[in-house]
Amino acid sequence: MRSAARLLSGHGAGLAEHHAHFGMLPERTGPQLISWIDGAGLSGRGGAGFPTARKFASINGGNPVVIGNGAEGEPLSRKDALLLSRAPHLVLDGLHAAAAAIGSDAVYLYVHADALAPVRRALDERQAAGLDPYRITVVGAPDTFVAGEESAAIRHIEGGPALPRDRIVPTAISGVRRRPTLVNNVETLAHIALIARHGPEWFRSVGDPDHPGTMLVTLSGALDSEGVVEVPTGVPLTDLIDPRGVSAVLIGGYHGSWLPAEVFAGTQVSRAGLNSLGATPGAGIIHALGATQCGLARTAEIVGYLADESARQCGPCRNGLPRLAGLLEELAYGRANDPLVKEIRRIVRLVDGRGVCRHPDGTARMVRSALRAFAADIELHHRGRCCAV
């Protein structure tokens, strides 16, 4: 596969290396940059995939706030930490460009502990160079699954716990201290910095036409090579993993979807390519399950983790997810039967769409996909057998 490195094409994390490779960030007025982002077709790289220009346009009110989100609470993701280590100045350029585009003077970078050191080094370099018109406040994100949720990030920046809020009013209207707030994933911001330099046509020159550009993908599991790669959107799944010895992949992380090996051929890693399979790229995670591993056991492990990591602020998190974890444990290690599977489906329906945040919804999505992908395994468990050897 031809190298598609853009975000990761630099030759060092320092400011001098950054400018030597990428050049200075050009000044773009708000309307021009937002128009370029729209023309580029950039969608968010944090998981939801919302059109980035629409996020900018939705900011409603004066004195807005900008947040770069690099909390990366998903255990299978490493892309944001790598990007902030390898190309911190690209992210910071994007953060400044975003602030200028909406007229913000309150700028935050919310990052996992693993990324705090390289970010602070980069900010010190920029301050010494007299480079930035805005002061960026760095806030460390707790190492929890829900800490990266948009409203949890805002709550923690305000000094509270990193737990989601019941979002009655959109963040674009009322976010940090009731000011309109724009939140973008750090990878999205790095793409914005490149679009500001090279324009929308350049960005669209690679990737899926409906959701163009490149994306960072974290590969893990039963693979010869794990790590983060930069690829065009729409890349064939089989370009990223060798299907031999792999029975299924979890696409999109713990809130993603399981896909069985029989659909690998012809599947493209893009929203359009995965839509018919009930999946999305999410935050760019591909986790491979080995042919001798039990998918039901792995699913039970994940659901147990998600139940433990819930905010416990609503019924679906306090009661539904622990109940679901217990049922998946029974399915994986007990004897499967139709009443058990029916009860799992019932609890999934009860938690889906009823939580304060989308944590129960994502868990429900992943469990539904497991019941589809591992239907043959459920039948084996019903007979007291298992595919794992």
mmCIF file of C-alpha atoms in Angstrom:
data_model
loop_
_atom_site.group_PDB
_atom_site.id
_atom_site.type_symbol
_atom_site.label_atom_id
_atom_site.label_comp_id
_atom_site.label_asym_id
_atom_site.label_seq_id
_atom_site.Cartn_x
_atom_site.Cartn_y
_atom_site.Cartn_z
ATOM 1 C CA MET A 1 0.000 0.000 0.000
ATOM 2 C CA ARG A 2 1.339 3.407 -0.971
ATOM 3 C CA SER A 3 2.346 5.519 2.016
ATOM 4 C CA ALA A 4 -0.311 8.052 2.882
ATOM 5 C CA ALA A 5 1.529 9.738 5.752
ATOM 6 C CA ARG A 6 0.439 13.309 6.292
ATOM 7 C CA LEU A 7 -0.037 13.773 10.017
ATOM 8 C CA LEU A 8 2.900 11.490 10.755
ATOM 9 C CA SER A 9 5.143 12.644 7.913
ATOM 10 C CA GLY A 10 7.320 14.960 10.004
ATOM 11 C CA HIS A 11 10.880 14.215 11.066
ATOM 12 C CA GLY A 12 10.795 15.356 14.684
ATOM 13 C CA ALA A 13 8.574 16.712 17.423
ATOM 14 C CA GLY A 14 10.474 19.966 17.892
ATOM 15 C CA LEU A 15 9.297 23.357 16.634
ATOM 16 C CA ALA A 16 12.234 23.793 14.236
ATOM 17 C CA GLU A 17 11.634 20.374 12.645
ATOM 18 C CA HIS A 18 7.910 21.127 12.478
ATOM 19 C CA HIS A 19 8.382 24.384 10.597
ATOM 20 C CA ALA A 20 11.064 22.911 8.337
ATOM 21 C CA HIS A 21 8.699 20.154 7.243
ATOM 22 C CA PHE A 22 5.214 21.724 7.380
ATOM 23 C CA GLY A 23 6.007 25.429 7.136
ATOM 24 C CA MET A 24 4.411 28.205 9.172
ATOM 25 C CA LEU A 25 0.668 28.146 9.719
ATOM 26 C CA PRO A 26 -0.896 30.682 7.336
ATOM 27 C CA GLU A 27 -3.404 33.132 8.730
ATOM 28 C CA ARG A 28 -6.908 32.252 7.645
ATOM 29 C CA THR A 29 -9.954 34.317 8.540
ATOM 30 C CA GLY A 30 -12.795 32.548 10.263
ATOM 31 C CA PRO A 31 -15.166 32.346 7.291
ATOM 32 C CA GLN A 32 -12.382 31.259 4.913
ATOM 33 C CA LEU A 33 -11.098 28.468 7.150
ATOM 34 C CA ILE A 34 -14.584 27.171 7.919
ATOM 35 C CA SER A 35 -15.354 27.195 4.198
ATOM 36 C CA TRP A 36 -12.160 25.246 3.501
ATOM 37 C CA ILE A 37 -12.982 22.691 6.209
ATOM 38 C CA ASP A 38 -16.437 22.308 4.686
ATOM 39 C CA GLY A 39 -15.023 21.927 1.188
ATOM 40 C CA ALA A 40 -12.519 19.363 2.444
ATOM 41 C CA GLY A 41 -15.325 17.189 3.821
ATOM 42 C CA LEU A 42 -13.464 16.679 7.103
ATOM 43 C CA SER A 43 -15.368 14.611 9.652
ATOM 44 C CA GLY A 44 -14.421 14.291 13.302
ATOM 45 C CA ARG A 45 -11.812 11.677 14.171
ATOM 46 C CA GLY A 46 -12.825 11.245 17.802
ATOM 47 C CA GLY A 47 -15.422 8.537 17.217
ATOM 48 C CA ALA A 48 -18.755 10.120 16.309
ATOM 49 C CA GLY A 49 -17.602 11.285 12.865
ATOM 50 C CA PHE A 50 -19.710 14.468 12.893
ATOM 51 C CA PRO A 51 -18.969 16.910 10.012
ATOM 52 C CA THR A 52 -16.378 19.298 11.403
ATOM 53 C CA ALA A 53 -17.556 22.417 9.552
ATOM 54 C CA ARG A 54 -21.058 21.923 10.960
ATOM 55 C CA LYS A 55 -19.585 21.891 14.453
ATOM 56 C CA PHE A 56 -17.935 25.245 13.775
ATOM 57 C CA ALA A 57 -21.099 26.679 12.281
ATOM 58 C CA SER A 58 -23.204 25.537 15.237
ATOM 59 C CA ILE A 59 -21.369 27.776 17.731
ATOM 60 C CA ASN A 60 -24.095 30.107 18.901
ATOM 61 C CA GLY A 61 -23.306 33.106 21.037
ATOM 62 C CA GLY A 62 -20.437 35.367 21.995
ATOM 63 C CA ASN A 63 -17.256 34.686 23.959
ATOM 64 C CA PRO A 64 -16.834 31.068 22.785
ATOM 65 C CA VAL A 65 -14.428 28.461 24.161
ATOM 66 C CA VAL A 66 -12.321 25.956 22.196
ATOM 67 C CA ILE A 67 -11.232 22.555 23.532
ATOM 68 C CA GLY A 68 -8.836 20.073 21.969
ATOM 69 C CA ASN A 69 -9.787 16.637 23.264
ATOM 70 C CA GLY A 70 -7.002 14.080 23.603
ATOM 71 C CA ALA A 71 -8.293 12.225 26.664
ATOM 72 C CA GLU A 72 -8.240 8.883 24.819
ATOM 73 C CA GLY A 73 -9.952 6.827 27.525
ATOM 74 C CA GLU A 74 -10.559 3.945 25.104
ATOM 75 C CA PRO A 75 -8.173 1.127 26.160
ATOM 76 C CA LEU A 76 -7.571 -0.032 22.578
ATOM 77 C CA SER A 77 -6.640 3.401 21.202
ATOM 78 C CA ARG A 78 -3.115 4.817 21.045
ATOM 79 C CA LYS A 79 -3.436 7.256 18.155
ATOM 80 C CA ASP A 80 -3.947 10.499 20.081
ATOM 81 C CA ALA A 81 -1.010 9.870 22.421
ATOM 82 C CA LEU A 82 1.210 9.025 19.440
ATOM 83 C CA LEU A 83 0.129 12.113 17.516
ATOM 84 C CA LEU A 84 0.731 14.393 20.499
ATOM 85 C CA SER A 85 4.162 12.837 20.926
ATOM 86 C CA ARG A 86 5.162 12.823 17.239
ATOM 87 C CA ALA A 87 3.484 16.011 15.974
ATOM 88 C CA PRO A 88 2.334 18.156 18.917
ATOM 89 C CA HIS A 89 2.808 21.388 16.989
ATOM 90 C CA LEU A 90 0.421 20.251 14.266
ATOM 91 C CA VAL A 91 -2.278 19.796 16.913
ATOM 92 C CA LEU A 92 -1.464 23.149 18.505
ATOM 93 C CA ASP A 93 -1.579 24.855 15.091
ATOM 94 C CA GLY A 94 -5.042 23.379 14.548
ATOM 95 C CA LEU A 95 -6.171 24.502 17.980
ATOM 96 C CA HIS A 96 -5.060 28.077 17.288
ATOM 97 C CA ALA A 97 -6.644 28.049 13.846
ATOM 98 C CA ALA A 98 -9.929 26.842 15.348
ATOM 99 C CA ALA A 99 -9.841 29.563 18.009
ATOM 100 C CA ALA A 100 -9.191 32.235 15.397
ATOM 101 C CA ALA A 101 -11.984 30.910 13.177
ATOM 102 C CA ILE A 102 -14.684 31.367 15.825
ATOM 103 C CA GLY A 103 -13.144 34.340 17.655
ATOM 104 C CA SER A 104 -12.266 32.545 20.882
ATOM 105 C CA ASP A 105 -9.716 33.664 23.456
ATOM 106 C CA ALA A 106 -10.292 30.762 25.875
ATOM 107 C CA VAL A 107 -8.436 27.691 24.611
ATOM 108 C CA TYR A 108 -7.954 24.370 26.398
ATOM 109 C CA LEU A 109 -6.098 21.173 25.625
ATOM 110 C CA TYR A 110 -7.504 18.212 27.554
ATOM 111 C CA VAL A 111 -5.140 15.258 27.354
ATOM 112 C CA HIS A 112 -4.307 11.899 28.869
ATOM 113 C CA ALA A 113 -1.402 11.780 31.317
ATOM 114 C CA ASP A 114 0.778 10.009 28.721
ATOM 115 C CA ALA A 115 0.671 13.114 26.523
ATOM 116 C CA LEU A 116 1.206 15.831 29.125
ATOM 117 C CA ALA A 117 5.015 15.948 28.884
ATOM 118 C CA PRO A 118 5.331 16.342 25.072
ATOM 119 C CA VAL A 119 2.502 18.872 25.008
ATOM 120 C CA ARG A 120 4.081 21.015 27.685
ATOM 121 C CA ARG A 121 7.479 20.870 25.948
ATOM 122 C CA ALA A 122 5.853 22.010 22.731
ATOM 123 C CA LEU A 123 4.042 24.878 24.460
ATOM 124 C CA ASP A 124 7.279 26.013 26.109
ATOM 125 C CA GLU A 125 8.963 26.072 22.682
ATOM 126 C CA ARG A 126 6.176 28.145 21.195
ATOM 127 C CA GLN A 127 6.158 30.572 24.091
ATOM 128 C CA ALA A 128 9.919 31.044 23.795
ATOM 129 C CA ALA A 129 9.463 31.748 20.083
ATOM 130 C CA GLY A 130 6.663 34.235 20.761
ATOM 131 C CA LEU A 131 4.540 32.264 18.363
ATOM 132 C CA ASP A 132 1.025 31.956 19.750
ATOM 133 C CA PRO A 133 -1.594 34.690 20.101
ATOM 134 C CA TYR A 134 -3.631 32.606 22.567
ATOM 135 C CA ARG A 135 -2.699 31.094 25.903
ATOM 136 C CA ILE A 136 -3.558 27.411 25.946
ATOM 137 C CA THR A 137 -4.537 25.901 29.287
ATOM 138 C CA VAL A 138 -3.557 22.236 29.561
ATOM 139 C CA VAL A 139 -5.822 20.028 31.670
ATOM 140 C CA GLY A 140 -4.974 16.417 32.486
ATOM 141 C CA ALA A 141 -7.719 13.889 31.809
ATOM 142 C CA PRO A 142 -8.305 11.037 34.294
ATOM 143 C CA ASP A 143 -7.531 7.560 33.014
ATOM 144 C CA THR A 144 -11.172 6.461 32.776
ATOM 145 C CA PHE A 145 -13.313 5.354 29.857
ATOM 146 C CA VAL A 146 -15.943 8.107 30.103
ATOM 147 C CA ALA A 147 -13.472 10.946 30.788
ATOM 148 C CA GLY A 148 -13.196 11.757 27.091
ATOM 149 C CA GLU A 149 -16.929 12.195 26.563
ATOM 150 C CA GLU A 150 -17.548 15.789 25.494
ATOM 151 C CA SER A 151 -19.587 16.916 28.491
ATOM 152 C CA ALA A 152 -17.263 15.033 30.883
ATOM 153 C CA ALA A 153 -14.313 16.965 29.446
ATOM 154 C CA ILE A 154 -16.136 20.260 29.970
ATOM 155 C CA ARG A 155 -17.116 19.309 33.500
ATOM 156 C CA HIS A 156 -13.519 18.459 34.409
ATOM 157 C CA ILE A 157 -12.148 21.641 32.822
ATOM 158 C CA GLU A 158 -14.556 23.552 35.071
ATOM 159 C CA GLY A 159 -13.019 21.807 38.086
ATOM 160 C CA GLY A 160 -15.559 19.038 38.572
ATOM 161 C CA PRO A 161 -15.395 15.255 38.113
ATOM 162 C CA ALA A 162 -14.798 13.913 34.603
ATOM 163 C CA LEU A 163 -18.324 12.500 34.342
ATOM 164 C CA PRO A 164 -20.895 13.114 31.610
ATOM 165 C CA ARG A 165 -23.744 15.551 32.053
ATOM 166 C CA ASP A 166 -27.309 15.139 30.921
ATOM 167 C CA ARG A 167 -27.020 17.203 27.774
ATOM 168 C CA ILE A 168 -30.308 19.062 27.541
ATOM 169 C CA VAL A 169 -28.668 22.133 25.974
ATOM 170 C CA PRO A 170 -26.084 21.548 23.203
ATOM 171 C CA THR A 171 -22.452 22.291 24.030
ATOM 172 C CA ALA A 172 -22.325 24.708 21.099
ATOM 173 C CA ILE A 173 -24.795 26.880 23.017
ATOM 174 C CA SER A 174 -23.757 26.242 26.619
ATOM 175 C CA GLY A 175 -20.503 24.511 27.484
ATOM 176 C CA VAL A 176 -17.635 25.672 29.693
ATOM 177 C CA ARG A 177 -19.166 27.971 32.315
ATOM 178 C CA ARG A 178 -22.247 28.301 30.100
ATOM 179 C CA ARG A 179 -20.258 29.749 27.206
ATOM 180 C CA PRO A 180 -20.650 28.294 23.695
ATOM 181 C CA THR A 181 -17.954 25.650 23.346
ATOM 182 C CA LEU A 182 -16.324 23.932 20.380
ATOM 183 C CA VAL A 183 -14.793 20.522 21.147
ATOM 184 C CA ASN A 184 -12.655 18.693 18.587
ATOM 185 C CA ASN A 185 -10.495 15.593 18.840
ATOM 186 C CA VAL A 186 -6.766 16.306 18.552
ATOM 187 C CA GLU A 187 -6.482 14.335 15.289
ATOM 188 C CA THR A 188 -9.258 16.477 13.811
ATOM 189 C CA LEU A 189 -7.327 19.601 14.818
ATOM 190 C CA ALA A 190 -4.145 18.311 13.178
ATOM 191 C CA HIS A 191 -6.077 17.777 9.938
ATOM 192 C CA ILE A 192 -7.408 21.351 10.225
ATOM 193 C CA ALA A 193 -3.817 22.610 10.450
ATOM 194 C CA LEU A 194 -2.986 20.819 7.185
ATOM 195 C CA ILE A 195 -6.164 22.016 5.448
ATOM 196 C CA ALA A 196 -5.254 25.596 6.431
ATOM 197 C CA ARG A 197 -1.887 25.072 4.715
ATOM 198 C CA HIS A 198 -2.870 23.117 1.611
ATOM 199 C CA GLY A 199 -6.581 23.664 0.994
ATOM 200 C CA PRO A 200 -9.635 21.420 0.568
ATOM 201 C CA GLU A 201 -8.714 19.921 -2.819
ATOM 202 C CA TRP A 202 -5.418 18.631 -1.437
ATOM 203 C CA PHE A 203 -7.189 17.059 1.524
ATOM 204 C CA ARG A 204 -9.725 15.380 -0.770
ATOM 205 C CA SER A 205 -7.053 13.962 -3.058
ATOM 206 C CA VAL A 206 -6.888 10.751 -1.013
ATOM 207 C CA GLY A 207 -9.417 8.593 0.759
ATOM 208 C CA ASP A 208 -13.092 7.770 0.445
ATOM 209 C CA PRO A 209 -14.925 10.491 -1.555
ATOM 210 C CA ASP A 210 -17.727 10.753 1.018
ATOM 211 C CA HIS A 211 -15.396 10.990 4.024
ATOM 212 C CA PRO A 212 -12.003 11.898 2.535
ATOM 213 C CA GLY A 213 -8.486 12.290 3.840
ATOM 214 C CA THR A 214 -6.335 10.055 5.980
ATOM 215 C CA MET A 215 -7.003 8.566 9.375
ATOM 216 C CA LEU A 216 -4.943 7.173 12.209
ATOM 217 C CA VAL A 217 -5.710 3.525 12.979
ATOM 218 C CA THR A 218 -4.641 1.634 16.102
ATOM 219 C CA LEU A 219 -4.045 -2.061 15.363
ATOM 220 C CA SER A 220 -4.006 -4.569 18.209
ATOM 221 C CA GLY A 221 -4.810 -8.137 19.158
ATOM 222 C CA ALA A 222 -3.900 -11.311 17.274
ATOM 223 C CA LEU A 223 -1.650 -9.568 14.735
ATOM 224 C CA ASP A 224 2.022 -9.858 13.860
ATOM 225 C CA SER A 225 2.366 -6.090 14.012
ATOM 226 C CA GLU A 226 0.529 -3.853 16.495
ATOM 227 C CA GLY A 227 0.657 -0.081 16.626
ATOM 228 C CA VAL A 228 -0.639 3.072 14.938
ATOM 229 C CA VAL A 229 -0.660 3.588 11.184
ATOM 230 C CA GLU A 230 -1.874 6.434 8.990
ATOM 231 C CA VAL A 231 -3.956 5.272 6.027
ATOM 232 C CA PRO A 232 -6.421 6.738 3.524
ATOM 233 C CA THR A 233 -10.042 6.458 4.589
ATOM 234 C CA GLY A 234 -11.673 3.619 2.678
ATOM 235 C CA VAL A 235 -8.574 1.401 2.752
ATOM 236 C CA PRO A 236 -9.448 -2.310 2.366
ATOM 237 C CA LEU A 237 -9.545 -4.048 5.721
ATOM 238 C CA THR A 238 -7.325 -6.798 4.348
ATOM 239 C CA ASP A 239 -4.619 -4.192 3.646
ATOM 240 C CA LEU A 240 -4.384 -3.610 7.385
ATOM 241 C CA ILE A 241 -4.658 -7.147 8.738
ATOM 242 C CA ASP A 242 -3.689 -10.588 7.504
ATOM 243 C CA PRO A 243 -6.958 -12.517 7.829
ATOM 244 C CA ARG A 244 -5.148 -15.807 8.316
ATOM 245 C CA GLY A 245 -5.497 -16.861 11.930
ATOM 246 C CA VAL A 246 -8.074 -14.137 12.673
ATOM 247 C CA SER A 247 -11.702 -15.094 13.356
ATOM 248 C CA ALA A 248 -13.156 -11.613 13.852
ATOM 249 C CA VAL A 249 -12.237 -7.978 14.406
ATOM 250 C CA LEU A 250 -13.655 -5.364 16.727
ATOM 251 C CA ILE A 251 -13.974 -2.178 14.681
ATOM 252 C CA GLY A 252 -14.253 1.132 16.512
ATOM 253 C CA GLY A 253 -13.226 -0.003 19.987
ATOM 254 C CA TYR A 254 -15.225 -1.052 23.024
ATOM 255 C CA HIS A 255 -18.245 0.885 21.747
ATOM 256 C CA GLY A 256 -17.729 -0.519 18.262
ATOM 257 C CA SER A 257 -18.870 -3.618 16.388
ATOM 258 C CA TRP A 258 -17.576 -7.156 15.917
ATOM 259 C CA LEU A 259 -17.174 -8.274 12.308
ATOM 260 C CA PRO A 260 -16.653 -11.982 11.524
ATOM 261 C CA ALA A 261 -13.874 -13.139 9.199
ATOM 262 C CA GLU A 262 -16.266 -14.021 6.375
ATOM 263 C CA VAL A 263 -16.957 -10.306 5.694
ATOM 264 C CA PHE A 264 -13.305 -9.182 5.615
ATOM 265 C CA ALA A 265 -12.917 -9.513 1.836
ATOM 266 C CA GLY A 266 -14.217 -6.397 0.118
ATOM 267 C CA THR A 267 -14.766 -4.448 3.341
ATOM 268 C CA GLN A 268 -13.404 -0.914 3.310
ATOM 269 C CA VAL A 269 -12.556 0.998 6.472
ATOM 270 C CA SER A 270 -14.801 4.001 6.018
ATOM 271 C CA ARG A 271 -18.254 5.049 7.143
ATOM 272 C CA ALA A 272 -19.716 4.191 3.766
ATOM 273 C CA GLY A 273 -17.838 0.903 3.563
ATOM 274 C CA LEU A 274 -18.874 -0.261 7.039
ATOM 275 C CA ASN A 275 -22.404 1.120 7.153
ATOM 276 C CA SER A 276 -24.050 -1.928 5.580
ATOM 277 C CA LEU A 277 -22.381 -4.111 8.221
ATOM 278 C CA GLY A 278 -23.760 -2.022 11.081
ATOM 279 C CA ALA A 279 -20.326 -0.659 11.951
ATOM 280 C CA THR A 280 -18.301 2.563 11.769
ATOM 281 C CA PRO A 281 -14.557 3.277 11.992
ATOM 282 C CA GLY A 282 -15.179 5.069 15.312
ATOM 283 C CA ALA A 283 -11.898 6.399 16.649
ATOM 284 C CA GLY A 284 -9.885 4.275 14.204
ATOM 285 C CA ILE A 285 -9.541 1.037 16.177
ATOM 286 C CA ILE A 286 -9.110 -2.457 14.730
ATOM 287 C CA HIS A 287 -8.701 -5.205 17.315
ATOM 288 C CA ALA A 288 -8.192 -8.737 15.979
ATOM 289 C CA LEU A 289 -9.494 -11.883 17.632
ATOM 290 C CA GLY A 290 -7.380 -14.987 17.059
ATOM 291 C CA ALA A 291 -8.913 -18.094 15.513
ATOM 292 C CA THR A 292 -8.377 -20.009 18.762
ATOM 293 C CA GLN A 293 -9.856 -17.298 20.994
ATOM 294 C CA CYS A 294 -13.456 -17.285 22.214
ATOM 295 C CA GLY A 295 -15.315 -14.204 21.029
ATOM 296 C CA LEU A 296 -17.955 -14.606 23.733
ATOM 297 C CA ALA A 297 -15.300 -14.634 26.447
ATOM 298 C CA ARG A 298 -13.634 -11.517 24.992
ATOM 299 C CA THR A 299 -17.008 -9.776 24.785
ATOM 300 C CA ALA A 300 -17.808 -10.677 28.396
ATOM 301 C CA GLU A 301 -14.446 -9.250 29.460
ATOM 302 C CA ILE A 302 -15.140 -5.982 27.637
ATOM 303 C CA VAL A 303 -18.686 -5.631 28.988
ATOM 304 C CA GLY A 304 -17.422 -6.268 32.526
ATOM 305 C CA TYR A 305 -14.896 -3.450 32.049
ATOM 306 C CA LEU A 306 -17.549 -1.097 30.626
ATOM 307 C CA ALA A 307 -19.887 -1.821 33.535
ATOM 308 C CA ASP A 308 -17.103 -1.000 36.003
ATOM 309 C CA GLU A 309 -16.210 2.191 34.095
ATOM 310 C CA SER A 310 -19.720 3.621 33.949
ATOM 311 C CA ALA A 311 -20.529 6.949 35.594
ATOM 312 C CA ARG A 312 -23.320 5.337 37.684
ATOM 313 C CA GLN A 313 -25.461 8.432 37.248
ATOM 314 C CA CYS A 314 -28.505 6.726 35.750
ATOM 315 C CA GLY A 315 -30.421 3.455 35.837
ATOM 316 C CA PRO A 316 -28.889 1.963 32.675
ATOM 317 C CA CYS A 317 -25.367 2.429 34.097
ATOM 318 C CA ARG A 318 -26.136 1.545 37.723
ATOM 319 C CA ASN A 319 -28.303 -1.488 37.013
ATOM 320 C CA GLY A 320 -28.432 -2.378 33.318
ATOM 321 C CA LEU A 321 -24.729 -2.663 32.505
ATOM 322 C CA PRO A 322 -23.833 -4.787 35.571
ATOM 323 C CA ARG A 323 -26.766 -7.081 34.751
ATOM 324 C CA LEU A 324 -25.588 -7.297 31.141
ATOM 325 C CA ALA A 325 -22.042 -8.088 32.295
ATOM 326 C CA GLY A 326 -23.319 -10.954 34.430
ATOM 327 C CA LEU A 327 -25.369 -12.389 31.581
ATOM 328 C CA LEU A 328 -22.427 -12.221 29.151
ATOM 329 C CA GLU A 329 -20.242 -13.955 31.724
ATOM 330 C CA GLU A 330 -22.826 -16.736 31.960
ATOM 331 C CA LEU A 331 -23.018 -16.996 28.169
ATOM 332 C CA ALA A 332 -19.225 -17.236 27.867
ATOM 333 C CA TYR A 333 -18.515 -19.642 30.712
ATOM 334 C CA GLY A 334 -21.808 -21.388 31.409
ATOM 335 C CA ARG A 335 -24.097 -23.325 29.109
ATOM 336 C CA ALA A 336 -25.789 -21.085 26.554
ATOM 337 C CA ASN A 337 -29.526 -21.464 25.974
ATOM 338 C CA ASP A 338 -32.293 -19.566 24.240
ATOM 339 C CA PRO A 339 -33.758 -17.977 27.403
ATOM 340 C CA LEU A 340 -30.313 -16.599 28.291
ATOM 341 C CA VAL A 341 -29.815 -15.059 24.854
ATOM 342 C CA LYS A 342 -33.345 -13.614 24.939
ATOM 343 C CA GLU A 343 -32.626 -12.030 28.327
ATOM 344 C CA ILE A 344 -29.425 -10.471 26.970
ATOM 345 C CA ARG A 345 -31.385 -8.979 24.083
ATOM 346 C CA ARG A 346 -34.036 -7.675 26.488
ATOM 347 C CA ILE A 347 -31.504 -5.913 28.721
ATOM 348 C CA VAL A 348 -29.798 -4.447 25.652
ATOM 349 C CA ARG A 349 -33.133 -2.946 24.583
ATOM 350 C CA LEU A 350 -33.712 -1.565 28.090
ATOM 351 C CA VAL A 351 -30.372 0.268 28.351
ATOM 352 C CA ASP A 352 -30.166 1.533 24.777
ATOM 353 C CA GLY A 353 -31.037 5.222 24.413
ATOM 354 C CA ARG A 354 -32.012 5.720 28.053
ATOM 355 C CA GLY A 355 -28.777 6.836 29.679
ATOM 356 C CA VAL A 356 -27.535 10.256 30.713
ATOM 357 C CA CYS A 357 -24.758 9.823 28.139
ATOM 358 C CA ARG A 358 -24.100 7.438 25.249
ATOM 359 C CA HIS A 359 -22.083 4.935 27.287
ATOM 360 C CA PRO A 360 -24.984 2.469 27.589
ATOM 361 C CA ASP A 361 -25.779 2.923 23.874
ATOM 362 C CA GLY A 362 -22.235 2.068 22.812
ATOM 363 C CA THR A 363 -22.186 -0.979 25.051
ATOM 364 C CA ALA A 364 -25.518 -2.137 23.634
ATOM 365 C CA ARG A 365 -24.207 -1.719 20.082
ATOM 366 C CA MET A 366 -21.156 -3.842 20.774
ATOM 367 C CA VAL A 367 -23.186 -6.605 22.454
ATOM 368 C CA ARG A 368 -25.668 -6.756 19.570
ATOM 369 C CA SER A 369 -22.807 -7.115 17.116
ATOM 370 C CA ALA A 370 -21.293 -9.916 19.240
ATOM 371 C CA LEU A 371 -24.559 -11.878 19.176
ATOM 372 C CA ARG A 372 -24.498 -11.643 15.364
ATOM 373 C CA ALA A 373 -20.797 -12.258 14.803
ATOM 374 C CA PHE A 374 -20.530 -15.146 17.266
ATOM 375 C CA ALA A 375 -23.849 -16.862 16.571
ATOM 376 C CA ALA A 376 -22.027 -20.115 15.721
ATOM 377 C CA ASP A 377 -20.086 -19.882 18.987
ATOM 378 C CA ILE A 378 -23.336 -19.486 20.920
ATOM 379 C CA GLU A 379 -24.585 -22.696 19.330
ATOM 380 C CA LEU A 380 -21.360 -24.471 20.304
ATOM 381 C CA HIS A 381 -21.688 -23.234 23.884
ATOM 382 C CA HIS A 382 -25.269 -24.521 23.857
ATOM 383 C CA ARG A 383 -23.788 -27.963 23.210
ATOM 384 C CA GLY A 384 -21.208 -27.547 25.961
ATOM 385 C CA ARG A 385 -18.346 -26.925 23.514
ATOM 386 C CA CYS A 386 -16.266 -23.883 22.502
ATOM 387 C CA CYS A 387 -14.309 -22.782 19.436
ATOM 388 C CA ALA A 388 -11.343 -21.837 21.659
ATOM 389 C CA VAL A 389 -8.654 -24.520 21.889
#
